[in-house]
PDB file of C-alpha atoms in Angstrom:
ATOM      1  CA  SER Z 150      43.461 -17.570  72.875  1.00 65.00           C
ATOM      2  CA  ALA Z 151      46.019 -20.324  72.344  1.00 76.00           C
ATOM      3  CA  ALA Z 152      45.383 -24.051  72.482  1.00 89.00           C
ATOM      4  CA  GLN Z 153      47.932 -26.742  73.114  1.00 93.00           C
ATOM      5  CA  VAL Z 154      48.224 -30.149  71.516  1.00 93.00           C
ATOM      6  CA  VAL Z 155      50.703 -32.669  72.881  1.00 93.00           C
ATOM      7  CA  THR Z 156      51.543 -35.583  70.584  1.00 90.00           C
ATOM      8  CA  SER Z 157      52.250 -39.156  71.643  1.00 87.00           C
ATOM      9  CA  ALA Z 158      55.930 -38.445  70.984  1.00 85.00           C
ATOM     10  CA  GLY Z 159      55.775 -35.648  73.548  1.00 89.00           C
ATOM     11  CA  ARG Z 160      55.933 -32.746  71.120  1.00 92.00           C
ATOM     12  CA  ARG Z 161      53.910 -29.699  71.990  1.00 95.00           C
ATOM     13  CA  PHE Z 162      52.082 -27.724  69.339  1.00 96.00           C
ATOM     14  CA  ILE Z 163      50.678 -24.372  70.383  1.00 95.00           C
ATOM     15  CA  VAL Z 164      47.881 -23.122  68.188  1.00 93.00           C
ATOM     16  CA  SER Z 165      47.217 -19.405  68.043  1.00 88.00           C
ATOM     17  CA  PRO Z 166      45.268 -17.144  65.684  1.00 84.00           C
ATOM     18  CA  VAL Z 167      47.137 -15.888  62.622  1.00 77.00           C
ATOM     19  CA  PRO Z 168      47.293 -12.075  62.564  1.00 63.00           C
ATOM     20  CA  GLU Z 169      45.101 -10.912  59.702  1.00 63.00           C
ATOM     21  CA  SER Z 170      47.850  -8.708  58.342  1.00 58.00           C
ATOM     22  CA  ARG Z 171      49.924 -11.824  57.677  1.00 58.00           C
ATOM     23  CA  LEU Z 172      47.304 -13.598  55.647  1.00 54.00           C
ATOM     24  CA  LYS Z 173      47.445 -13.375  51.888  1.00 54.00           C
ATOM     25  CA  GLU Z 174      44.549 -11.586  50.281  1.00 48.00           C
ATOM     26  CA  GLN Z 175      42.247 -14.194  48.800  1.00 44.00           C
TER      27      GLN Z 175
ATOM     28  CA  ALA B  48      61.977 -20.700  48.421  1.00 63.00           C
ATOM     29  CA  GLU B  49      59.123 -22.202  46.457  1.00 75.00           C
ATOM     30  CA  ASP B  50      55.629 -20.998  47.358  1.00 89.00           C
ATOM     31  CA  THR B  51      54.070 -24.041  48.964  1.00 92.00           C
ATOM     32  CA  GLY B  52      51.087 -22.205  50.403  1.00 94.00           C
ATOM     33  CA  VAL B  53      52.410 -23.044  53.851  1.00 95.00           C
ATOM     34  CA  ARG B  54      54.372 -20.331  55.624  1.00 94.00           C
ATOM     35  CA  VAL B  55      57.022 -21.111  58.232  1.00 96.00           C
ATOM     36  CA  GLU B  56      58.750 -18.378  60.222  1.00 95.00           C
ATOM     37  CA  LEU B  57      60.825 -18.031  63.356  1.00 95.00           C
ATOM     38  CA  ALA B  58      58.565 -17.576  66.382  1.00 94.00           C
ATOM     39  CA  GLU B  59      61.392 -15.920  68.277  1.00 93.00           C
ATOM     40  CA  GLU B  60      64.690 -14.384  67.295  1.00 93.00           C
ATOM     41  CA  ASP B  61      67.425 -16.893  66.540  1.00 94.00           C
ATOM     42  CA  ASP B  62      70.368 -16.434  68.894  1.00 93.00           C
ATOM     43  CA  GLY B  63      72.501 -18.589  66.610  1.00 93.00           C
ATOM     44  CA  LYS B  64      73.472 -20.952  69.402  1.00 92.00           C
ATOM     45  CA  LYS B  65      70.522 -23.000  70.531  1.00 94.00           C
ATOM     46  CA  ALA B  66      69.893 -26.264  68.703  1.00 95.00           C
ATOM     47  CA  ALA B  67      66.173 -26.003  69.442  1.00 96.00           C
ATOM     48  CA  ILE B  68      64.486 -23.134  67.643  1.00 97.00           C
ATOM     49  CA  ALA B  69      60.902 -21.926  67.930  1.00 96.00           C
ATOM     50  CA  LEU B  70      58.995 -21.947  64.663  1.00 97.00           C
ATOM     51  CA  LYS B  71      55.545 -20.840  63.645  1.00 95.00           C
ATOM     52  CA  LEU B  72      53.675 -22.390  60.755  1.00 96.00           C
ATOM     53  CA  TRP B  73      50.425 -21.373  59.092  1.00 94.00           C
ATOM     54  CA  VAL B  74      48.554 -21.940  55.868  1.00 94.00           C
ATOM     55  CA  GLU B  75      48.628 -18.948  53.559  1.00 91.00           C
ATOM     56  CA  ASP B  76      47.002 -20.556  50.585  1.00 91.00           C
ATOM     57  CA  PRO B  77      44.705 -23.504  51.391  1.00 90.00           C
ATOM     58  CA  LYS B  78      44.197 -24.084  47.645  1.00 91.00           C
ATOM     59  CA  LYS B  79      47.719 -25.472  47.437  1.00 91.00           C
ATOM     60  CA  LEU B  80      46.891 -28.290  49.835  1.00 91.00           C
ATOM     61  CA  LYS B  81      45.521 -31.566  48.567  1.00 91.00           C
ATOM     62  CA  GLY B  82      43.666 -32.724  51.639  1.00 87.00           C
ATOM     63  CA  LYS B  83      41.260 -31.015  53.949  1.00 78.00           C
ATOM     64  CA  TYR B  84      42.967 -28.510  56.187  1.00 76.00           C
ATOM     65  CA  LYS B  85      41.671 -27.869  59.647  1.00 71.00           C
ATOM     66  CA  GLU B  86      41.610 -24.096  59.911  1.00 75.00           C
ATOM     67  CA  SER B  87      43.015 -23.747  63.358  1.00 74.00           C
ATOM     68  CA  GLY B  88      45.479 -20.880  63.046  1.00 87.00           C
ATOM     69  CA  ALA B  89      49.233 -20.739  63.431  1.00 94.00           C
ATOM     70  CA  ILE B  90      50.995 -23.754  64.892  1.00 95.00           C
ATOM     71  CA  GLU B  91      53.961 -22.986  67.094  1.00 96.00           C
ATOM     72  CA  PHE B  92      56.532 -25.653  67.875  1.00 97.00           C
ATOM     73  CA  THR B  93      60.163 -26.149  68.729  1.00 97.00           C
ATOM     74  CA  PHE B  94      62.462 -27.790  66.238  1.00 97.00           C
ATOM     75  CA  ASP B  95      65.804 -29.334  67.121  1.00 96.00           C
ATOM     76  CA  LEU B  96      68.241 -28.559  64.307  1.00 96.00           C
ATOM     77  CA  GLU B  97      70.521 -31.428  65.288  1.00 95.00           C
ATOM     78  CA  LYS B  98      68.147 -34.229  66.147  1.00 95.00           C
ATOM     79  CA  GLU B  99      64.948 -33.707  64.186  1.00 95.00           C
ATOM     80  CA  THR B 100      63.839 -33.862  60.591  1.00 97.00           C
ATOM     81  CA  PRO B 101      61.215 -31.551  59.027  1.00 98.00           C
ATOM     82  CA  GLU B 102      59.412 -34.590  57.637  1.00 97.00           C
ATOM     83  CA  GLY B 103      59.159 -36.092  61.123  1.00 96.00           C
ATOM     84  CA  VAL B 104      57.514 -32.944  62.468  1.00 97.00           C
ATOM     85  CA  ALA B 105      55.169 -32.809  59.461  1.00 97.00           C
ATOM     86  CA  GLN B 106      54.136 -36.400  60.187  1.00 96.00           C
ATOM     87  CA  GLU B 107      53.394 -35.489  63.804  1.00 96.00           C
ATOM     88  CA  MET B 108      51.201 -32.628  62.574  1.00 95.00           C
ATOM     89  CA  VAL B 109      49.305 -35.099  60.396  1.00 94.00           C
ATOM     90  CA  GLU B 110      48.880 -37.464  63.356  1.00 93.00           C
ATOM     91  CA  SER B 111      47.621 -34.565  65.468  1.00 92.00           C
ATOM     92  CA  GLY B 112      44.953 -33.841  62.870  1.00 91.00           C
ATOM     93  CA  PHE B 113      46.238 -30.504  61.588  1.00 93.00           C
ATOM     94  CA  PHE B 114      46.817 -31.731  58.057  1.00 94.00           C
ATOM     95  CA  HIS B 115      45.751 -34.564  55.819  1.00 94.00           C
ATOM     96  CA  GLU B 116      48.261 -37.350  55.147  1.00 95.00           C
ATOM     97  CA  SER B 117      48.550 -36.241  51.501  1.00 96.00           C
ATOM     98  CA  ASP B 118      49.972 -32.892  52.615  1.00 96.00           C
ATOM     99  CA  ALA B 119      52.728 -34.218  54.889  1.00 96.00           C
ATOM    100  CA  LYS B 120      55.192 -33.762  52.039  1.00 96.00           C
ATOM    101  CA  ILE B 121      54.334 -30.117  51.342  1.00 96.00           C
ATOM    102  CA  VAL B 122      54.389 -29.267  55.081  1.00 97.00           C
ATOM    103  CA  GLY B 123      57.730 -31.064  55.475  1.00 98.00           C
ATOM    104  CA  LYS B 124      59.163 -29.199  52.507  1.00 97.00           C
ATOM    105  CA  SER B 125      58.015 -25.843  53.882  1.00 97.00           C
ATOM    106  CA  ILE B 126      59.718 -26.548  57.214  1.00 98.00           C
ATOM    107  CA  ARG B 127      62.825 -27.864  55.435  1.00 97.00           C
ATOM    108  CA  ASP B 128      63.162 -24.668  53.362  1.00 97.00           C
ATOM    109  CA  ARG B 129      62.954 -22.463  56.451  1.00 97.00           C
ATOM    110  CA  VAL B 130      65.355 -24.664  58.447  1.00 97.00           C
ATOM    111  CA  ALA B 131      67.845 -24.595  55.548  1.00 97.00           C
ATOM    112  CA  LEU B 132      67.699 -20.788  55.531  1.00 96.00           C
ATOM    113  CA  ILE B 133      68.255 -20.596  59.297  1.00 96.00           C
ATOM    114  CA  LYS B 134      71.231 -22.980  59.052  1.00 95.00           C
ATOM    115  CA  TRP B 135      72.661 -20.987  56.150  1.00 95.00           C
ATOM    116  CA  ARG B 136      72.349 -17.750  58.125  1.00 94.00           C
ATOM    117  CA  ARG B 137      74.077 -19.312  61.117  1.00 94.00           C
ATOM    118  CA  GLU B 138      76.951 -20.596  58.993  1.00 93.00           C
ATOM    119  CA  ARG B 139      77.337 -17.220  57.353  1.00 92.00           C
ATOM    120  CA  ASN B 140      77.459 -15.473  60.729  1.00 87.00           C
ATOM    121  CA  VAL B 141      80.074 -17.933  61.998  1.00 84.00           C
ATOM    122  CA  SER B 142      82.294 -17.427  58.966  1.00 82.00           C
ATOM    123  CA  ALA B 143      81.863 -13.644  59.171  1.00 79.00           C
ATOM    124  CA  GLY B 144      83.182 -13.680  62.727  1.00 71.00           C
ATOM    125  CA  PRO B 145      82.164 -11.508  65.671  1.00 70.00           C
TER     126      PRO B 145
END
């Protein structure tokens, strides 16, 4: 599920989960 | 580009024309960040190649609570590297012709 954050300057950030395959192995 | 621990990629294919491009940013290596990072996932945003600066966007991410102030520089640099690559690709395509 994605969440949205709108800044005071009006910019929209959409936050979504990072696909596991794209994460570096720790 | 230098490994900053922060990954920035195109969120959609670049058509080479639009000034505003969709980018996606996420932390690959939290150890490279100085401040506390809020593990929220990938942050998608639009970036205007003509009007905006990577540092300005990084600052907005700090103000929104995604990153600590001390990491604004590293986030800005990560966006700058990706934007430079996109601009370079566009210029190369223009000079190569249709």
